[in-house]
XYZ file of C-alpha atoms in Angstrom:
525
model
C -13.200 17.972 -14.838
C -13.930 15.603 -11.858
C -17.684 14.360 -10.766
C -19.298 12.859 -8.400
C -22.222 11.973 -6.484
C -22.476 11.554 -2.552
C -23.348 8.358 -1.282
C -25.409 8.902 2.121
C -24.518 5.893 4.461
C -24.207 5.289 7.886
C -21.101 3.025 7.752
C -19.505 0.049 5.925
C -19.382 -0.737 2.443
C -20.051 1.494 -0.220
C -19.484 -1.015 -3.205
C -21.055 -3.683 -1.144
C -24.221 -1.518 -1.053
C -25.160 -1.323 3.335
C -27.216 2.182 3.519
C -29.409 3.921 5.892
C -30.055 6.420 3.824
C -32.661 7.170 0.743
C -33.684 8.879 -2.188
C -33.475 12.196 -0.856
C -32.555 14.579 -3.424
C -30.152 15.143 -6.131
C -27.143 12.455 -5.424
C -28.540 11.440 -2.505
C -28.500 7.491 -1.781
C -30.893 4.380 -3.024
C -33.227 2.256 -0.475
C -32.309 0.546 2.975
C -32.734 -2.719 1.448
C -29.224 -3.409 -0.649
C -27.575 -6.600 -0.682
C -23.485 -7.404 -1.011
C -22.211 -6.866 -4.936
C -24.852 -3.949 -5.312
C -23.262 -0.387 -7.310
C -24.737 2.551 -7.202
C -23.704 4.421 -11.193
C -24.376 6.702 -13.804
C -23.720 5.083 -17.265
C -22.954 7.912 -19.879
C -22.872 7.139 -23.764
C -20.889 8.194 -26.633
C -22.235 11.491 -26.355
C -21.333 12.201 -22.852
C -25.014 11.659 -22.108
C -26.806 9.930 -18.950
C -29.083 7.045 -19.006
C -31.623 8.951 -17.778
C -35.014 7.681 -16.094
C -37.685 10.382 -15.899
C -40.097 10.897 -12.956
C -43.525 10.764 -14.852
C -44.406 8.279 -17.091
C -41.680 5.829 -16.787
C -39.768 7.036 -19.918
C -35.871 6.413 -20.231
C -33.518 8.187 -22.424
C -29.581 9.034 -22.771
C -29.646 13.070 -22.549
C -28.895 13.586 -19.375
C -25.820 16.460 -18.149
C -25.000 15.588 -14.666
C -25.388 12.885 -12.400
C -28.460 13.351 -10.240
C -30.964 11.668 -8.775
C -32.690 10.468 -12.298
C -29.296 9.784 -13.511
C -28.664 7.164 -10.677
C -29.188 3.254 -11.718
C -28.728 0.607 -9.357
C -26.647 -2.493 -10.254
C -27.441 -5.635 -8.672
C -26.174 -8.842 -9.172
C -27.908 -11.737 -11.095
C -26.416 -14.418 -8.988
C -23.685 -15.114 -6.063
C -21.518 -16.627 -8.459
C -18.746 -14.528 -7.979
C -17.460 -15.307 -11.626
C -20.792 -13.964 -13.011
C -21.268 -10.571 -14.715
C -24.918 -10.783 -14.787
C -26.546 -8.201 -13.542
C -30.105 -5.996 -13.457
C -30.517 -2.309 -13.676
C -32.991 -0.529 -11.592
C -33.872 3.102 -11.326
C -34.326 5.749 -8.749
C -38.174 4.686 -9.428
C -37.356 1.137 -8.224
C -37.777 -0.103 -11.953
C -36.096 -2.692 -13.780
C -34.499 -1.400 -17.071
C -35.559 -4.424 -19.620
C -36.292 -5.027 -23.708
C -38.832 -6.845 -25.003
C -39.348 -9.063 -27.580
C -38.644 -5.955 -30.819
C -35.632 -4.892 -28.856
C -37.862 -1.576 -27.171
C -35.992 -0.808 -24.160
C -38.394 -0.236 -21.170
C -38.501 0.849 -17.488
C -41.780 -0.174 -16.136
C -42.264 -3.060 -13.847
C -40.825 -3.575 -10.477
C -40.640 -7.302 -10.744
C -37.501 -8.768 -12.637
C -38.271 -10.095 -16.274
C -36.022 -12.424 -18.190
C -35.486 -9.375 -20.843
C -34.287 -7.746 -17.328
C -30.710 -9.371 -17.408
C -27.649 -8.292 -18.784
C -23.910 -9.569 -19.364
C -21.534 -6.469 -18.518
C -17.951 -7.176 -20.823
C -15.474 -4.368 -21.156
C -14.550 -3.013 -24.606
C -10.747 -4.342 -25.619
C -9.674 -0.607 -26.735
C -8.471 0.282 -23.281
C -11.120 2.705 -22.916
C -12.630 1.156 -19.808
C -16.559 1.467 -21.313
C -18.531 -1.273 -20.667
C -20.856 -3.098 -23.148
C -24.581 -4.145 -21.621
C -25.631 -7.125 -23.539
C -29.235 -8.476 -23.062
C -29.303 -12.152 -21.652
C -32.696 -12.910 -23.198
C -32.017 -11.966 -26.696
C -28.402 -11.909 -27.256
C -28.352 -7.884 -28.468
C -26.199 -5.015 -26.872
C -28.297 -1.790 -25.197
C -27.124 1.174 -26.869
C -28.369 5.472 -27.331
C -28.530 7.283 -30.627
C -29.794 10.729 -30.443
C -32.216 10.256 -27.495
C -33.538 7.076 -27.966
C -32.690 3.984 -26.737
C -32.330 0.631 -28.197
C -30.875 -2.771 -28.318
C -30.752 -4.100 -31.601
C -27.058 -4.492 -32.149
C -25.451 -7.615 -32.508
C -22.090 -6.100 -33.123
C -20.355 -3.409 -30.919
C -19.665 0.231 -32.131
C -19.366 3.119 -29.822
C -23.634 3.799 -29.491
C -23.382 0.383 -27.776
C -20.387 1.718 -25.205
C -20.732 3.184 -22.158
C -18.759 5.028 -19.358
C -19.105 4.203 -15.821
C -19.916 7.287 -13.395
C -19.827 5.692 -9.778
C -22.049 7.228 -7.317
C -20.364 6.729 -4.482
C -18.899 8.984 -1.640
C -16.031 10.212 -3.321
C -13.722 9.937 -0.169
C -13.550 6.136 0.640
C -11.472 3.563 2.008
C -10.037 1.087 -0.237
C -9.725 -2.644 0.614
C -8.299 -5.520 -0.766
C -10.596 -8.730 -1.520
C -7.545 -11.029 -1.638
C -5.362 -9.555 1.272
C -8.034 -8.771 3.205
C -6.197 -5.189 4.322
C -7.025 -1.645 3.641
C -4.913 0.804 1.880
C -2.954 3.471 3.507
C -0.302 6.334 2.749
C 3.405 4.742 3.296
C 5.362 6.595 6.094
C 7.924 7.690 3.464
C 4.800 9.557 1.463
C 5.211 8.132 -1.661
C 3.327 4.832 -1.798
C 0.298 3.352 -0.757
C 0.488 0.507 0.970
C -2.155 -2.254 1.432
C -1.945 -4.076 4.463
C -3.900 -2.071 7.590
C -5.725 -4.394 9.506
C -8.690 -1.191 10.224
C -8.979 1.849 8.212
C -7.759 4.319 11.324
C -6.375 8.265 10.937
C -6.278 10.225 8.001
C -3.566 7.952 6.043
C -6.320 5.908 4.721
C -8.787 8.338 2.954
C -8.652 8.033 -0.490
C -10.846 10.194 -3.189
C -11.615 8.756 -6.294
C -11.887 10.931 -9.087
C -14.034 10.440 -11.768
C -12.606 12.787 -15.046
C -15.461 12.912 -17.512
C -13.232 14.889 -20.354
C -10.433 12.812 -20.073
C -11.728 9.565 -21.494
C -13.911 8.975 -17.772
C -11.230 7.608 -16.239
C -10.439 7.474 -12.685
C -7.673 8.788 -10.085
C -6.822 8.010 -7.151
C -6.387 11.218 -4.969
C -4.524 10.565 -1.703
C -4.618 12.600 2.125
C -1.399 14.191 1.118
C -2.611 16.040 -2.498
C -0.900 13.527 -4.465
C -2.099 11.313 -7.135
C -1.109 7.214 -7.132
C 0.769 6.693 -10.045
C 0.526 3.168 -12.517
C 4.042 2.406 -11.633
C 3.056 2.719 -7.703
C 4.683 6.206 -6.770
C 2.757 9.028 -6.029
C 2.938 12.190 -8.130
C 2.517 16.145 -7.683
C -0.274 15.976 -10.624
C -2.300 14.057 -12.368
C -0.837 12.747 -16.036
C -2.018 10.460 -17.750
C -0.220 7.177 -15.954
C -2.496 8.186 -12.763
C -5.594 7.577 -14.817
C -7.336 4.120 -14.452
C -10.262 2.287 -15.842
C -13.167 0.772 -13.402
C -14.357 -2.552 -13.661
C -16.805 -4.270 -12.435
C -16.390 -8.394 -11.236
C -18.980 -9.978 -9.349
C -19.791 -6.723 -6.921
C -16.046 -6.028 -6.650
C -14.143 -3.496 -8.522
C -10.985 -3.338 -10.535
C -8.911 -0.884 -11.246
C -7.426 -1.324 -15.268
C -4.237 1.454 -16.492
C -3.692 2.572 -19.825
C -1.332 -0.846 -20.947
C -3.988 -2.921 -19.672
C -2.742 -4.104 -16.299
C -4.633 -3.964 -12.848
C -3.538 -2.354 -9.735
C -3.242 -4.955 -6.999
C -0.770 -5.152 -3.843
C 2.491 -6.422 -4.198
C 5.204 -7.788 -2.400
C 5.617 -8.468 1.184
C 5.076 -3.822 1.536
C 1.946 -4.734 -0.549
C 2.932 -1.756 -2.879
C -0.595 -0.486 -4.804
C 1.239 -0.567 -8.177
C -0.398 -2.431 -11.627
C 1.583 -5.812 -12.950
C -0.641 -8.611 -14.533
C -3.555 -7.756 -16.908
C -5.806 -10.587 -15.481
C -7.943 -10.515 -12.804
C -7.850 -12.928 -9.811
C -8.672 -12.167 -5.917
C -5.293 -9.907 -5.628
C -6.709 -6.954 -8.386
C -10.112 -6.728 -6.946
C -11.313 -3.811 -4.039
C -14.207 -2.504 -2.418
C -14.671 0.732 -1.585
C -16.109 1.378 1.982
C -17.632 4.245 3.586
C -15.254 6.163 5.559
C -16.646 6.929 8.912
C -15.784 9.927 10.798
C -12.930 10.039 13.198
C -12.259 12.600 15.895
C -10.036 13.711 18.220
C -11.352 15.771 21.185
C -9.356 18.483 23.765
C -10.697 19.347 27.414
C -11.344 22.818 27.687
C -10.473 22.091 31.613
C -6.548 21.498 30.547
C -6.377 21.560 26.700
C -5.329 18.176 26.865
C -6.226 15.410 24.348
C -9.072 13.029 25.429
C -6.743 9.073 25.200
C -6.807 5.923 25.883
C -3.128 5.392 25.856
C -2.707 4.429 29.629
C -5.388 1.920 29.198
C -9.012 1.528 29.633
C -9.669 4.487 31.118
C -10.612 7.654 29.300
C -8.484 10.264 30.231
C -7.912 13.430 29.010
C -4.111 14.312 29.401
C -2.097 13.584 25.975
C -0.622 17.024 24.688
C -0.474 15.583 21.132
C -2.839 12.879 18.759
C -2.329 9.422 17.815
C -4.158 6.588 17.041
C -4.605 6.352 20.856
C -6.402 9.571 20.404
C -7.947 9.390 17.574
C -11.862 7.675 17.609
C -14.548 7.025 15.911
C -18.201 7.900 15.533
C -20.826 5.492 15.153
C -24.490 6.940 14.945
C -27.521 5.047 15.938
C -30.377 5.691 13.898
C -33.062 4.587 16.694
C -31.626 6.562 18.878
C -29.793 9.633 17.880
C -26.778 9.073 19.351
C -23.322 7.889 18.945
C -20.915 5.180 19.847
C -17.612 6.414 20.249
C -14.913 3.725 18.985
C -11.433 2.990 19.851
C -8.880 1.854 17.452
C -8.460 -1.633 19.906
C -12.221 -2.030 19.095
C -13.661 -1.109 22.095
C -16.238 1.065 22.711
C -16.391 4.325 25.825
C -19.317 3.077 28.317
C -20.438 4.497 31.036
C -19.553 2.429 34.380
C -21.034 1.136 37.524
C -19.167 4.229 39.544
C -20.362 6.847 36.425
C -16.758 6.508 34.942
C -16.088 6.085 31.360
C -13.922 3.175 30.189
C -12.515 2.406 26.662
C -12.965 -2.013 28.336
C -15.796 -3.491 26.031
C -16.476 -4.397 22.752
C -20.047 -4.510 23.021
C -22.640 -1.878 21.813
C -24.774 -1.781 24.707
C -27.116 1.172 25.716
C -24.185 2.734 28.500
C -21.719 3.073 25.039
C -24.458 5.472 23.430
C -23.252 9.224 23.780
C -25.807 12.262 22.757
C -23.499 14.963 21.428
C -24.427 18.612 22.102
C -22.943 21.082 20.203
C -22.221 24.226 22.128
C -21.507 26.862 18.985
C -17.640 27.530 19.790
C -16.090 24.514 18.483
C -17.058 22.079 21.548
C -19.263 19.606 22.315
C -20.640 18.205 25.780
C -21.445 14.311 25.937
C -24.377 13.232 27.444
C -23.731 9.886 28.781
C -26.920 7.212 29.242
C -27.565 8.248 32.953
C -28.768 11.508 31.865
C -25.503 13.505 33.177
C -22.768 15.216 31.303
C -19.460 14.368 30.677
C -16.833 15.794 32.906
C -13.303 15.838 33.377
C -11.466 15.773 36.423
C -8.964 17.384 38.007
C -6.843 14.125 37.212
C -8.216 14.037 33.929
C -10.291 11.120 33.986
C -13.752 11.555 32.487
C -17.203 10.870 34.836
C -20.499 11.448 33.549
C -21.733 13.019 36.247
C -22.574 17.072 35.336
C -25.939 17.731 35.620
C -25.448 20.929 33.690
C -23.280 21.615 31.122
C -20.052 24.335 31.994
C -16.161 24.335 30.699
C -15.700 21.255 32.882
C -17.848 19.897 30.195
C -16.788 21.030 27.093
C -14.338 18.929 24.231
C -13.449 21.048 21.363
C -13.397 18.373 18.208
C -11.427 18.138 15.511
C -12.383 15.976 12.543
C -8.986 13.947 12.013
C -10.063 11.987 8.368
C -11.275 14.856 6.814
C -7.820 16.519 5.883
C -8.865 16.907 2.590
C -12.891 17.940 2.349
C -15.259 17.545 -0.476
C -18.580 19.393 0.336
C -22.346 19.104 -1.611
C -25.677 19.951 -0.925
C -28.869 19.095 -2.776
C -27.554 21.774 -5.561
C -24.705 20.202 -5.932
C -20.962 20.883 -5.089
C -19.192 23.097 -3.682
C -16.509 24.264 -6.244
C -14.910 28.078 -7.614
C -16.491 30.540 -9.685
C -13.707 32.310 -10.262
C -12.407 33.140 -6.547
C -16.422 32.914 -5.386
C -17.358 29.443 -4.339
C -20.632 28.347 -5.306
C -22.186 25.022 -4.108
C -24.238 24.190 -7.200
C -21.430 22.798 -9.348
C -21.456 19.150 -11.122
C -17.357 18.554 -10.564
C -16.293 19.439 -7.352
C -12.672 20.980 -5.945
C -11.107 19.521 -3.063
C -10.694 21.969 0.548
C -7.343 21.857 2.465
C -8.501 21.870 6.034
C -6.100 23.151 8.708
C -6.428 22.962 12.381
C -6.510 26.016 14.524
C -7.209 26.413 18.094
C -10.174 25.722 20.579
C -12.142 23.118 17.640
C -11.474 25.722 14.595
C -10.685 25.466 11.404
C -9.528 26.939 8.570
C -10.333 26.195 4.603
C -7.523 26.741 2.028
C -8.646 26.449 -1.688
C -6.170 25.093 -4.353
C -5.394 28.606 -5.581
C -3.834 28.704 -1.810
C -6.173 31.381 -0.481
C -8.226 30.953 2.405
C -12.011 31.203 2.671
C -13.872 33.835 3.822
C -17.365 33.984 4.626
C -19.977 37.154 4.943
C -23.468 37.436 4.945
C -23.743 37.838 1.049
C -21.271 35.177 -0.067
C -18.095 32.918 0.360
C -14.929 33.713 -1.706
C -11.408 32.133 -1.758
C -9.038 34.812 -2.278
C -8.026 35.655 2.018
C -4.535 35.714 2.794
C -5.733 35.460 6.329
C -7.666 32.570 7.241
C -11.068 33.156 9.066
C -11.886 30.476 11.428
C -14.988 27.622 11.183
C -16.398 25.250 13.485
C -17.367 21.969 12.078
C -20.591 20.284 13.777
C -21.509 16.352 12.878
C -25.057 16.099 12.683
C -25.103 12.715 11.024
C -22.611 10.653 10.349
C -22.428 11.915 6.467
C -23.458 15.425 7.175
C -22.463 18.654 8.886
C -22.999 22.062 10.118
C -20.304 24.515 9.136
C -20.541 27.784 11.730
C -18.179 30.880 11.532
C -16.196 30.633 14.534
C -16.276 34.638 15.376
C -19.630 35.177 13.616
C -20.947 32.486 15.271
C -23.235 31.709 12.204
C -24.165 28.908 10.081
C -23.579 28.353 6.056
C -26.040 27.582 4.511
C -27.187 27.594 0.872
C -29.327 28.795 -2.105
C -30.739 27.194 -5.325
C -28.789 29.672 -7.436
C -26.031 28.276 -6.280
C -24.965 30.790 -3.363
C -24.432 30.047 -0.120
C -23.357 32.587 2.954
C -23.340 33.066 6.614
C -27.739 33.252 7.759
C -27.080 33.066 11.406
C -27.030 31.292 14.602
C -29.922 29.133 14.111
C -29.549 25.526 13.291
C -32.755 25.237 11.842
C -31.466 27.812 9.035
C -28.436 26.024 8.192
C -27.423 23.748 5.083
C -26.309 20.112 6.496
C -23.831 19.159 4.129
C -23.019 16.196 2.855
C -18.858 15.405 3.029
């Protein structure tokens, strides 16, 4: 079984807590005011229980199923010292978990206490669970039944807990030491750790939390493998793919079944585990990975580039990292900055052209994207005009209204491998019906197809196939989708023939309900 929760953030570091999201739902994110070193987590107990923190009446318990929104705890750090475990617990409430002076474990006030602070250790038996011990008196929190307490001086597994993170499950992974983010080798069987910027598909990882088998993690690359302790990647999952978190001043650590830490070595900087302590090398954050497109003209079917320069010209016939960009929303605004892998940013010039020359986010490098229902999208640049490309191929902003001149069909290039939830949960099989209510989710091959579609293969290697009563995976022919960003964590899914949205029910279904956007389920990926 593999959880998670989405994390709802507009960019940059997931571990490191930078969100402009909220507490919107089931699995939704936290507040807009998180500092560096903060987690998002579920803690489950012996039991496979959550620490649970009900809406009304400020009670806490440990029965919680599933991580959701009252299952959510936010870890923040005591201190800067980055050799300090110390740490507070708040809930989705923003209340501070604390015990008071008869070891009665609270969640009530909204100003930290000194019975507020606990010591995180991890248990020696290899299981990864961490032990909470309270600062102020000296005890460890633990569940039996129900209740809560922390009267133990001595640990026994009521006083152990498993770490659920909360996070996005597809990520980036970088390294605190080498300051580089992890990538697929070109020979397919590694990951290497030295990318200067997490660009292209090669550097989306999905961490997989496995509840029944001892909540451990995996490590689930672009290519359907799974990072092995000894640093190849395998077919499936056994049990030398399955790793421990830990948590070290805000950073995290990644622990195998021996004992030893994953960490980058050698001049490759092979992701492989060798010493069991922990120093700069073994730590990582895990950062938000932001969506990255490529786009084709429907003038000449050419891919939009920036390989001749600083011009943006559309006239590649195949995608690189010179066609590949990113997508950087604006919250004031609504609109996007579109990102080169050189760091520089498309901006609308002096003569209404649009060059890939600064690195400045300046009103001209804001882009409102228009989604036109077959798989394209027109650009409307700052001056008020639409994109267009030229006979050349060079794009001008310049349209006043919007025709084939003016269309880009996009592909999502990062998104090889999809996970999908909505405020019921995940999208996963019922037998070969997909429902979107599920706690553990199941990854979606996504293949490209012509003019912006795309097709979704399931890991029984059917396709899906949509109608206006339900989804199932069990096609041998694959029906085309469209895939339209609407934020940069959600998206509109749209039938490509049908021309109709997904969207979904709170029992769990979801279907095609038609061409109206207002209708449609944005869903988190």
């Amino acid at each position: 079984m593999k959880l998670e929760v989405n994390i709802q953030s507009s960019s940059t570091d997931i571990m490191n807590g930078h969100s402009n999201g909220d507490m919107n739902g089931a699995g939704d994110i936290i507040t807009q005011n998180q500092q560096r070193g903060w987690w998002t987590i579920g803690l489950i107990n012996s039991r496979y229980r959550y620490l649970t923190a009900e809406t009304f009446g400020f009670k806490i318990n440990a029965n919680g199923t599933s991580l959701k929104k009252k299952q959510i705890w936010t870890l923040e750090p005591a201190s800067g010292n980055a050799n300090d475990s110390m740490i507070y617990l708040r809930s989705h409430l923003d209340k501070y978990l604390a015990v008071d002076s008869f070891g009665n474990v609270t969640c009530e006030s909204e100003e930290k206490e000194p019975g507020s602070k606990f010591h995180i250790s991890v248990s020696d038996d290899n299981s990864g669970r961490w032990a909470l011990r309270n600062v102020e008196r000296g005890y460890y929190l633990g569940s039996s039944a129900d209740k809560l307490a922390c009267t133990a001086k001595t640990l026994s597994d009521a006083e152990l807990w498993h770490v659920h993170l909360a996070a996005r499950p597809q990520v980036n992974l970088r390294s605190i030491g080498r300051k580089r983010f992890a990538h697929l080798s070109e020979s397919l069987d590694e990951i290497h750790v030295d990318a200067n910027v997490p660009w292209g598909e090669d550097t989306l990882f999905t961490l997989e939390f496995r509840v029944d088998e001892g909540g451990k993690y995996a490590l689930h690359t672009c290519n359907n493998k799974y990072l092995s302790a000894g640093g190849k990647l395998q077919e499936e999952c056994t049990s030398t793919c399955l790793f421990s978190a830990e948590y070290h001043a805000g950073a995290l650590a990644l622990r195998d079944g021996s004992g030893a830490y994953l960490a980058p070595i050698g001049s490759k900087a092979v992701l492989k585990t060798r010493s069991t302590a922990v120093t700069r090398d073994e730590l990582f954050s895990l950062e938000d990975s932001l969506p990255q497109a490529a786009f084709v003209a429907a003038l000449n079917d050419k891919y939009v580039s920036v390989k001749q320069g600083v011009d943006v010209t559309a006239n590649q016939d195949e995608i690189s990292s010179h066609e590949t960009f990113q997508l950087e929303f604006d919250w004031a605004t609504k609109r996007w900055y579109i990102r080169t892998m050189q760091d520089r940013y498309w901006t609308l010039e002096a003569g209404h052209g649009i060059q890939a020359s600064s690195d400045n986010k300046s009103s001209n490098a804001l882009f409102e994207l228009e989604w036109q229902g077959d798989g394209a999208v027109a650009f409307r640049a700052n001056n008020g005009k639409y994109l267009m490309t030229k006979r050349s191929g060079h794009l001008y902003a310049n349209a006043d209204t919007i025709d084939d001149n003016c269309k880009y069909y996009f592909y999502l290039i990062n998104r090889p491998i999809l996970v999908l939830k909505c405020e019921q949960g995940f999208v996963g099989p019922k037998g070969v019906r997909m429902e979107c209510n599920k706690a553990n989710y199941q990854t979606i091959q996504v293949i490209r197809g012509p003019k912006g579609a795309v097709y979704f293969k399931g890991q029984n290697g059917k396709y899906w196939y949509a109608d206006n009563e339900k989804v199932t995976c069990d096609s041998d022919t694959p029906q085309g989708f469209h895939l339209e960003l609407r934020e940069p964590t959600r998206l509109a899914i749209r039938a490509a023939a049908e021309k109709q949205y997904l969207a979904a029910a709170k029992n769990g279904n979801f279907r095609l309900v038609g061409p109206d956007l207002a209708h449609a389920t944005q869903w988190e990926y």
